[in-house]
Amino acid sequence: MIVSTIMKLRKVLPMKFHKIPNETIQRLPMYLRVLQLLYKQGTNNISSLKLGEFLDVNSWQARKDFSYFGSFGTPGVGYDVKKLVRQISKILKLNVAQKVALIGLGNLGSAIQAYGGFNIYGFEVVAIFDIDPKKIGTKKNNIIVENVSRIKLLKNRKIDLSIVAVPSSAAQDVVDALVKAGVKGILNFAPCHLKTPKKVKIINIDIATDLACLPYYIPTARRQR
Amino acid sequence: MIVSTIMKLRKVLPMKFHKIPNETIQRLPMYLRVLQLLYKQGTNNISSLKLGEFLDVNSWQARKDFSYFGSFGTPGVGYDVKKLVRQISKILKLNVAQKVALIGLGNLGSAIQAYGGFNIYGFEVVAIFDIDPKKIGTKKNNIIVENVSRIKLLKNRKIDLSIVAVPSSAAQDVVDALVKAGVKGILNFAPCHLKTPKKVKIINIDIATDLACLPYYIPTARRQR
DNA sequence: TAATGTGAATTATTTCACAGCA
DNA sequence: TGCTGTGAAATAATTCACATTA
């Protein structure tokens, strides 16, 4: 009720005080990725139309997404690529390097560790935990694999983020430990719903679930029974 | 304009003729996963409230999701778990086993191949392709790894779905080949936007992009500059 | 002239509230 | 009584259209 009143008041205020759609936040990293690539290739200026073409996003969608945070472009000219990169980085709080703890060094955990795609956003895996005694103590990319029982010691290591790549059966215990250790954001790969306090943001990636949507969209399965 | 008129007409028609939200489709595999688990554990009947609790979904959300497709429950009683599993499977076209081709057997591809989570939805990886001569010809889980140049031969093998786990630089070529080979649905892990004809459904999973959203939601990064 | 920025309109999705059935 | 199914209301997100500015 109060929220509703605030929302109505906000309608007379400038764009930047409107509620920001979740979808907008999810698109920002994609803009950022393309813009960084463009900058590397020597493109200094780009229009919302061109930028959108790289991502299958309409020009007005891109402009509106940015407008929630301010006016970053120049009418008649477009956006300064470098400036826009800096602005989006700041919005997403990616302007400071983000330390990440990886939990689980099985097939998926190893793949994530080897994956270089995090670097462009300033993420760095600085701690790895596993439960397998054969892995504990070994080095992976100069990081010593630690026993999951040591997750609680993260408290003193200024790590806000964690990637959970353990089996579903172990996931809730791991998440509980991470929350206790002061981790504020979790990217979870276990295909199950995990309970966290409201202050801890959790984003789930469920590969099988995403795949399971595909057949629905396929006009006619080759031989439907 | 015409679409808008149809939509208005639809408002007087029963629920099942309404447009089905994409979000509903994305929730169906999650209901299915929980229901299968419950059934294995001997639960034969469940209410929308209990079902929702497992997934942090409101009871009315679950009921509305199902209502787009028909009336599967019994007022005052709830849903027959086995019956609901069968209905959702049918809606998602998961009632027939789905063959999947995996492209790319690097770190991520290997992890996907080893991941058992697909089985519950009836998926089976039946073909693997890679570009590395050292991998081509070897066996992985009884499947011979083939050269990517042979993707075009998929045409005769009744495979509708594919998982793409190759570097961004190779992804568009791979997708083009898959489209030519008659693949109808693609789950893409390469962090880039890929062009496909409208009739081919593509779902993207971008791990780094999802991670990049997390810091935004964290109240205050530990030392914001 | 060529682009941005943004109110307003439209469309999509969620939430509510309750009629109706076992 | 307890739970489903669903119109209607509320909320959220996208799309449009255009005033505005370099």
XYZ file of C-alpha atoms (C1' of nucleotides) in Angstrom:
494
model
C 0.000 0.000 0.000
C 2.757 2.407 1.007
C 4.912 1.058 -1.792
C 2.074 1.655 -4.216
C 1.791 5.302 -3.099
C 5.519 5.825 -3.487
C 5.328 4.323 -6.968
C 2.578 6.766 -7.940
C 4.603 9.696 -6.643
C 7.607 8.486 -8.598
C 5.681 8.827 -11.840
C 6.211 12.583 -11.743
C 9.919 12.269 -11.013
C 12.607 11.876 -13.692
C 13.410 8.510 -15.206
C 16.261 7.755 -12.896
C 13.953 7.474 -9.908
C 11.721 4.872 -11.495
C 11.923 1.272 -10.369
C 14.581 -0.525 -12.365
C 13.389 -3.725 -14.096
C 15.277 -6.886 -13.309
C 15.482 -7.527 -17.027
C 17.393 -4.305 -17.447
C 20.006 -5.450 -14.938
C 20.338 -8.751 -16.763
C 20.950 -6.976 -20.060
C 23.639 -4.656 -18.704
C 26.414 -7.304 -18.609
C 25.654 -8.148 -22.238
C 25.961 -4.527 -23.341
C 29.167 -4.340 -21.344
C 30.643 -7.403 -23.031
C 29.934 -6.059 -26.524
C 31.144 -2.565 -25.673
C 34.432 -3.883 -24.303
C 34.918 -5.906 -27.458
C 34.135 -2.890 -29.638
C 36.547 -0.731 -27.686
C 39.321 -3.270 -28.154
C 38.612 -3.185 -31.876
C 39.022 0.573 -31.924
C 35.384 1.686 -32.036
C 35.073 4.845 -29.961
C 31.484 5.811 -30.665
C 28.329 3.792 -31.196
C 24.602 4.408 -31.590
C 21.951 2.541 -29.679
C 20.830 1.030 -32.987
C 24.232 -0.470 -33.808
C 24.794 -1.641 -30.257
C 21.404 -3.321 -30.194
C 22.095 -5.125 -33.451
C 24.918 -7.059 -31.814
C 22.540 -8.412 -29.194
C 19.157 -8.605 -30.913
C 17.896 -5.798 -28.698
C 15.883 -2.890 -30.053
C 17.513 0.531 -30.013
C 14.833 2.004 -27.756
C 15.233 -0.882 -25.335
C 18.933 -0.146 -24.995
C 18.290 3.592 -24.586
C 15.628 3.033 -21.977
C 17.853 0.582 -20.082
C 20.567 3.224 -19.814
C 18.122 6.030 -19.065
C 17.212 4.461 -15.728
C 20.665 5.430 -14.528
C 21.264 8.734 -16.267
C 21.999 10.324 -19.640
C 25.157 8.808 -21.025
C 24.820 9.617 -24.716
C 24.956 12.633 -27.000
C 21.895 13.346 -29.159
C 22.729 13.180 -32.849
C 26.028 11.456 -32.103
C 25.609 8.357 -29.949
C 27.509 6.941 -27.019
C 31.190 7.219 -26.217
C 32.162 3.560 -25.897
C 34.798 3.997 -23.219
C 32.573 6.234 -21.133
C 29.646 3.839 -21.413
C 31.838 0.909 -20.372
C 32.845 2.829 -17.289
C 29.277 3.804 -16.459
C 27.859 0.289 -16.784
C 30.761 -1.168 -14.795
C 29.995 1.283 -12.030
C 26.272 0.512 -12.069
C 26.968 -3.213 -11.776
C 29.657 -2.570 -9.160
C 32.192 -4.240 -11.389
C 34.569 -1.287 -11.184
C 36.302 -2.987 -8.272
C 37.830 -6.445 -8.701
C 35.518 -9.092 -7.268
C 36.943 -12.052 -5.394
C 35.085 -15.334 -5.799
C 35.194 -18.623 -3.895
C 34.490 -21.771 -5.878
C 32.913 -24.667 -4.019
C 33.146 -28.056 -5.685
C 35.917 -29.152 -8.022
C 34.159 -31.972 -9.857
C 33.593 -31.923 -13.591
C 31.575 -28.737 -13.554
C 33.701 -26.961 -10.956
C 36.845 -27.720 -12.926
C 35.239 -26.444 -16.105
C 34.225 -23.235 -14.390
C 37.710 -22.792 -12.978
C 39.241 -23.236 -16.418
C 36.712 -20.928 -18.061
C 38.228 -17.556 -18.824
C 34.987 -15.682 -19.408
C 34.854 -14.199 -15.920
C 37.918 -12.039 -16.372
C 36.271 -9.432 -18.565
C 33.982 -8.541 -15.667
C 36.827 -8.393 -13.170
C 36.090 -11.631 -11.322
C 38.866 -13.725 -9.904
C 38.563 -17.124 -8.276
C 40.784 -16.832 -5.204
C 39.653 -19.841 -3.161
C 38.590 -23.391 -3.983
C 36.908 -25.903 -1.673
C 36.132 -29.588 -2.135
C 35.279 -32.570 0.040
C 37.462 -35.136 -1.757
C 40.644 -35.851 0.313
C 42.497 -36.635 -2.918
C 41.911 -33.106 -4.160
C 42.401 -31.239 -0.891
C 45.917 -29.814 -0.638
C 46.591 -30.017 -4.365
C 47.082 -26.855 -6.385
C 44.832 -25.709 -9.194
C 46.019 -22.597 -11.015
C 48.169 -21.687 -8.028
C 45.238 -21.979 -5.612
C 45.385 -24.638 -2.916
C 42.195 -26.706 -2.742
C 40.826 -26.563 0.803
C 38.484 -28.780 2.785
C 34.856 -27.608 2.693
C 34.941 -27.596 6.483
C 37.139 -24.530 6.155
C 34.469 -22.466 4.379
C 33.667 -20.764 7.671
C 37.148 -19.261 7.658
C 36.198 -17.192 4.601
C 34.890 -14.627 7.051
C 38.290 -12.938 7.335
C 39.144 -13.044 3.650
C 36.919 -10.299 2.207
C 35.162 -12.540 -0.277
C 31.599 -11.503 -1.124
C 30.818 -13.959 -3.899
C 30.729 -17.706 -4.317
C 30.024 -20.214 -7.058
C 28.414 -23.445 -5.867
C 29.118 -26.460 -8.062
C 28.417 -29.373 -5.720
C 25.762 -32.121 -5.962
C 22.215 -31.181 -4.917
C 22.510 -33.354 -1.810
C 25.354 -31.196 -0.471
C 24.217 -27.812 -1.776
C 22.092 -26.591 1.139
C 24.806 -27.357 3.704
C 27.388 -25.548 1.606
C 25.132 -22.536 1.173
C 24.413 -22.404 4.910
C 28.142 -22.416 5.588
C 28.726 -19.678 3.019
C 26.010 -17.499 4.514
C 27.520 -17.940 7.948
C 30.896 -16.957 6.514
C 29.457 -13.660 5.339
C 29.170 -14.354 1.614
C 26.618 -11.965 0.079
C 26.010 -13.394 -3.389
C 25.854 -16.953 -4.680
C 25.775 -18.412 -8.170
C 24.296 -21.890 -7.764
C 24.597 -24.728 -10.272
C 22.919 -27.443 -8.186
C 19.490 -28.231 -9.657
C 17.483 -27.552 -6.515
C 15.917 -24.669 -4.663
C 18.108 -23.393 -1.854
C 17.019 -21.337 1.125
C 18.970 -18.188 1.916
C 18.222 -15.156 4.079
C 16.800 -12.227 2.090
C 20.027 -10.259 2.373
C 21.933 -12.935 0.465
C 21.263 -12.850 -3.268
C 21.247 -16.208 -5.012
C 21.121 -16.747 -8.765
C 20.456 -20.256 -10.032
C 21.696 -21.815 -13.244
C 19.967 -25.082 -14.006
C 21.273 -26.509 -17.230
C 18.869 -29.441 -17.468
C 15.857 -27.250 -16.753
C 16.778 -24.850 -19.530
C 17.272 -27.730 -21.925
C 13.907 -29.145 -20.868
C 12.154 -26.051 -22.248
C 13.476 -26.540 -25.756
C 11.205 -29.327 -27.078
C 8.136 -27.259 -26.164
C 9.147 -24.620 -28.690
C 9.864 -27.073 -31.473
C 6.881 -27.079 -33.866
C 6.503 -30.850 -34.139
C 8.822 -33.361 -32.583
C 9.954 -35.665 -35.328
C 7.631 -38.465 -34.365
C 5.246 -37.484 -31.597
C 3.476 -40.478 -30.125
C -3.772 -4.337 -34.560
C -5.264 -7.654 -35.648
C -3.360 -9.435 -32.912
C -4.708 -6.969 -30.382
C -8.277 -7.699 -31.531
C -7.733 -11.441 -31.228
C -6.345 -10.920 -27.739
C -9.442 -9.004 -26.738
C -11.690 -11.751 -28.103
C -9.672 -14.332 -26.197
C -10.550 -12.678 -22.933
C -14.005 -14.195 -23.083
C -12.669 -17.669 -23.870
C -11.644 -20.216 -21.221
C -8.200 -20.128 -19.657
C -6.688 -22.687 -21.948
C -6.991 -20.409 -24.961
C -5.066 -17.571 -23.351
C -1.532 -16.828 -24.422
C 0.891 -18.882 -22.340
C 3.617 -16.832 -20.620
C 7.192 -17.793 -21.300
C 7.769 -17.739 -17.577
C 5.182 -20.467 -17.144
C 7.074 -22.694 -19.573
C 10.285 -22.076 -17.675
C 8.671 -23.080 -14.406
C 7.219 -26.344 -15.722
C 10.517 -28.275 -15.710
C 11.037 -27.265 -12.086
C 7.619 -28.528 -11.042
C 8.368 -31.699 -12.976
C 11.668 -32.259 -11.200
C 10.111 -31.881 -7.763
C 7.111 -34.020 -8.637
C 9.301 -36.850 -9.914
C 11.310 -36.711 -6.710
C 8.150 -36.738 -4.602
C 6.781 -39.679 -6.535
C 9.978 -41.648 -5.974
C 9.622 -40.936 -2.268
C 6.113 -42.373 -2.246
C 4.058 -39.165 -2.245
C 0.977 -39.760 -4.355
C -0.949 -36.566 -3.753
C 0.087 -32.952 -3.277
C -1.544 -29.542 -2.967
C -0.415 -26.495 -4.928
C 0.645 -24.956 -1.620
C 3.011 -27.803 -0.693
C 4.364 -28.079 -4.214
C 5.037 -24.362 -4.307
C 6.911 -24.473 -1.020
C 9.581 -26.685 -2.542
C 10.277 -24.078 -5.201
C 9.485 -20.763 -3.540
C 6.506 -20.336 -5.841
C 3.120 -19.167 -4.579
C 0.288 -21.666 -4.664
C -1.806 -19.530 -7.004
C 1.133 -19.167 -9.356
C 1.434 -22.943 -9.621
C -2.305 -23.345 -10.120
C -2.446 -20.673 -12.804
C 0.550 -22.190 -14.585
C -1.231 -25.532 -14.826
C -4.577 -23.953 -15.685
C -3.251 -22.724 -19.031
C -3.213 -26.332 -20.159
C -6.281 -27.801 -18.448
C -7.667 -28.875 -15.098
C -5.370 -31.458 -13.607
C -6.326 -31.282 -9.932
C -9.229 -32.215 -7.671
C -10.795 -29.418 -5.594
C -10.476 -30.108 -1.884
C -7.897 -32.823 -2.526
C -4.992 -31.617 -4.634
C -3.053 -33.106 -7.507
C -2.293 -36.743 -8.241
C 1.493 -36.667 -8.464
C 1.846 -39.380 -11.098
C -0.870 -37.894 -13.272
C 0.622 -34.415 -13.018
C 4.068 -35.732 -13.960
C 2.570 -37.281 -17.064
C 0.668 -34.125 -17.990
C 3.647 -31.791 -17.640
C 5.882 -34.219 -19.527
C 3.386 -34.191 -22.356
C 3.107 -30.386 -22.394
C 6.889 -30.049 -22.610
C 7.043 -32.865 -25.191
C 9.310 -34.793 -22.862
C 7.113 -37.900 -23.065
C 9.299 -39.153 -25.911
C 13.019 -39.684 -25.382
C 14.962 -36.745 -26.822
C 18.246 -37.324 -28.617
C 20.871 -34.644 -28.188
C 24.100 -33.896 -30.044
C 26.897 -32.322 -28.024
C 29.313 -30.035 -29.868
C 32.586 -29.316 -28.124
C 34.350 -31.633 -25.702
C 36.519 -29.129 -23.868
C 36.237 -28.561 -20.145
C 32.629 -27.498 -20.272
C 31.560 -30.064 -22.871
C 33.104 -32.861 -20.823
C 31.357 -31.621 -17.684
C 28.033 -31.548 -19.498
C 28.611 -35.041 -20.837
C 29.375 -36.351 -17.358
C 26.424 -34.511 -15.808
C 23.572 -36.884 -15.087
C 20.872 -34.265 -14.594
C 19.494 -34.578 -18.102
C 18.243 -38.111 -17.640
C 15.237 -37.186 -15.511
C 13.833 -35.279 -18.467
C 14.508 -38.106 -20.914
C 17.455 -36.540 -22.701
C 20.268 -38.665 -24.041
C 23.501 -37.464 -25.613
C 23.891 -39.735 -28.647
C 26.513 -37.849 -30.650
C 29.624 -35.849 -29.786
C 31.612 -33.594 -32.093
C 34.944 -31.833 -31.600
C 37.627 -30.230 -33.735
C 40.652 -31.611 -31.840
C 42.253 -34.490 -33.812
C 43.440 -36.019 -30.545
C 39.856 -36.408 -29.373
C 38.275 -37.429 -32.670
C 37.853 -41.193 -32.868
C 38.160 -41.755 -29.145
C 35.215 -43.045 -27.154
C 33.441 -41.154 -24.423
C 30.716 -43.102 -22.645
C 30.489 -45.467 -25.595
C 30.027 -42.611 -28.057
C 32.690 -42.069 -30.704
C 33.813 -38.448 -30.905
C 33.375 -37.221 -34.474
C 34.919 -34.396 -36.472
C 32.805 -31.213 -36.476
C 32.870 -31.364 -40.256
C 30.529 -34.323 -39.952
C 27.778 -32.264 -38.259
C 25.994 -32.009 -41.607
C 25.492 -35.774 -41.537
C 23.183 -35.384 -38.533
C 20.421 -34.869 -41.082
C 19.715 -38.585 -41.288
C 19.983 -39.323 -37.580
C 16.732 -37.906 -36.245
C 18.335 -35.570 -33.756
C 16.353 -32.403 -33.014
C 18.431 -30.938 -30.205
C 21.994 -29.845 -29.723
C 24.163 -28.431 -26.957
C 26.849 -26.026 -28.129
C 29.908 -25.835 -25.862
C 32.570 -24.395 -28.170
C 34.475 -21.089 -27.943
C 32.618 -17.959 -29.069
C 34.845 -17.691 -32.129
C 33.582 -21.036 -33.441
C 29.995 -20.861 -32.234
C 28.289 -19.179 -35.203
C 29.837 -21.626 -37.697
C 28.760 -24.571 -35.575
C 25.229 -23.210 -35.246
C 24.995 -22.614 -38.999
C 26.029 -26.219 -39.601
C 23.503 -27.476 -37.061
C 20.707 -25.473 -38.654
C 21.612 -26.864 -42.060
C 21.561 -30.360 -40.570
C 17.960 -29.850 -39.466
C 18.480 -29.337 -35.755
C 15.468 -27.511 -34.300
C 16.585 -26.503 -30.812
C 19.953 -25.344 -29.478
C 21.251 -24.813 -25.961
C 24.194 -22.440 -26.343
C 26.942 -21.923 -23.775
C 29.124 -19.605 -25.851
C 28.939 -16.064 -24.455
C 27.805 -14.363 -27.639
C 24.665 -13.673 -29.575
C 24.079 -16.186 -32.352
C 21.868 -15.746 -35.389
C 19.386 -18.492 -36.196
C 16.315 -18.645 -38.426
C 13.078 -18.022 -36.523
C 12.052 -21.682 -36.776
C 15.116 -22.760 -34.764
C 14.785 -22.074 -31.049
C 17.965 -21.118 -29.255
C 18.368 -20.787 -25.492
C 21.526 -19.165 -24.175
C 23.296 -19.889 -20.922
C 25.953 -17.322 -20.142
C 27.609 -18.126 -16.862
C 29.757 -15.010 -16.639
C 26.845 -12.732 -17.466
C 24.729 -14.224 -14.703
C 27.587 -13.856 -12.242
C 28.059 -10.256 -13.362
C 24.562 -9.395 -12.081
C 25.324 -10.474 -8.524
C 27.355 -7.505 -7.222
C 24.548 -5.128 -8.238
C 22.247 -6.774 -5.738
C 24.729 -6.755 -2.893
C 23.883 -3.832 -0.580
C 27.386 -2.435 -0.259
C 30.481 -4.005 -1.708
C 32.990 -4.415 1.083
C 35.046 -1.431 0.092
C 33.451 0.541 -2.693
C 35.838 3.092 -4.161
C 20.316 16.001 -39.653
C 20.849 12.158 -36.770
C 20.774 10.693 -32.737
C 19.198 10.552 -27.553
C 15.887 10.484 -23.625
C 11.466 9.654 -21.962
C 6.296 10.220 -21.090
C 2.418 7.548 -22.625
C 0.313 3.427 -24.636
C 0.458 -1.210 -25.027
C 1.407 -5.758 -23.793
C 2.810 -9.296 -20.463
C 2.829 -11.332 -16.014
C 1.643 -11.704 -11.300
C -1.432 -11.433 -7.603
C -5.904 -11.367 -5.639
C -10.253 -12.961 -4.310
C -13.680 -15.928 -4.514
C -17.079 -19.158 -6.847
C -17.547 -23.920 -7.030
C -16.528 -28.649 -6.392
C -15.134 -33.223 -3.737
C -14.005 -27.856 5.082
C -10.096 -27.568 2.019
C -8.436 -26.987 -2.204
C -8.826 -26.066 -7.245
C -9.556 -23.005 -11.249
C -9.926 -18.560 -13.086
C -11.891 -13.816 -14.076
C -10.454 -9.376 -12.665
C -7.171 -6.113 -10.606
C -2.668 -4.779 -9.949
C 1.920 -4.614 -11.230
C 5.852 -4.928 -14.404
C 8.091 -4.567 -18.804
C 8.167 -3.395 -23.535
C 7.189 -0.580 -27.359
C 5.940 3.666 -29.453
C 6.260 8.338 -30.844
C 8.173 12.469 -30.567
C 10.221 16.598 -28.289
C 14.827 17.799 -27.766
C 19.489 18.581 -28.393
C 24.457 18.459 -30.448
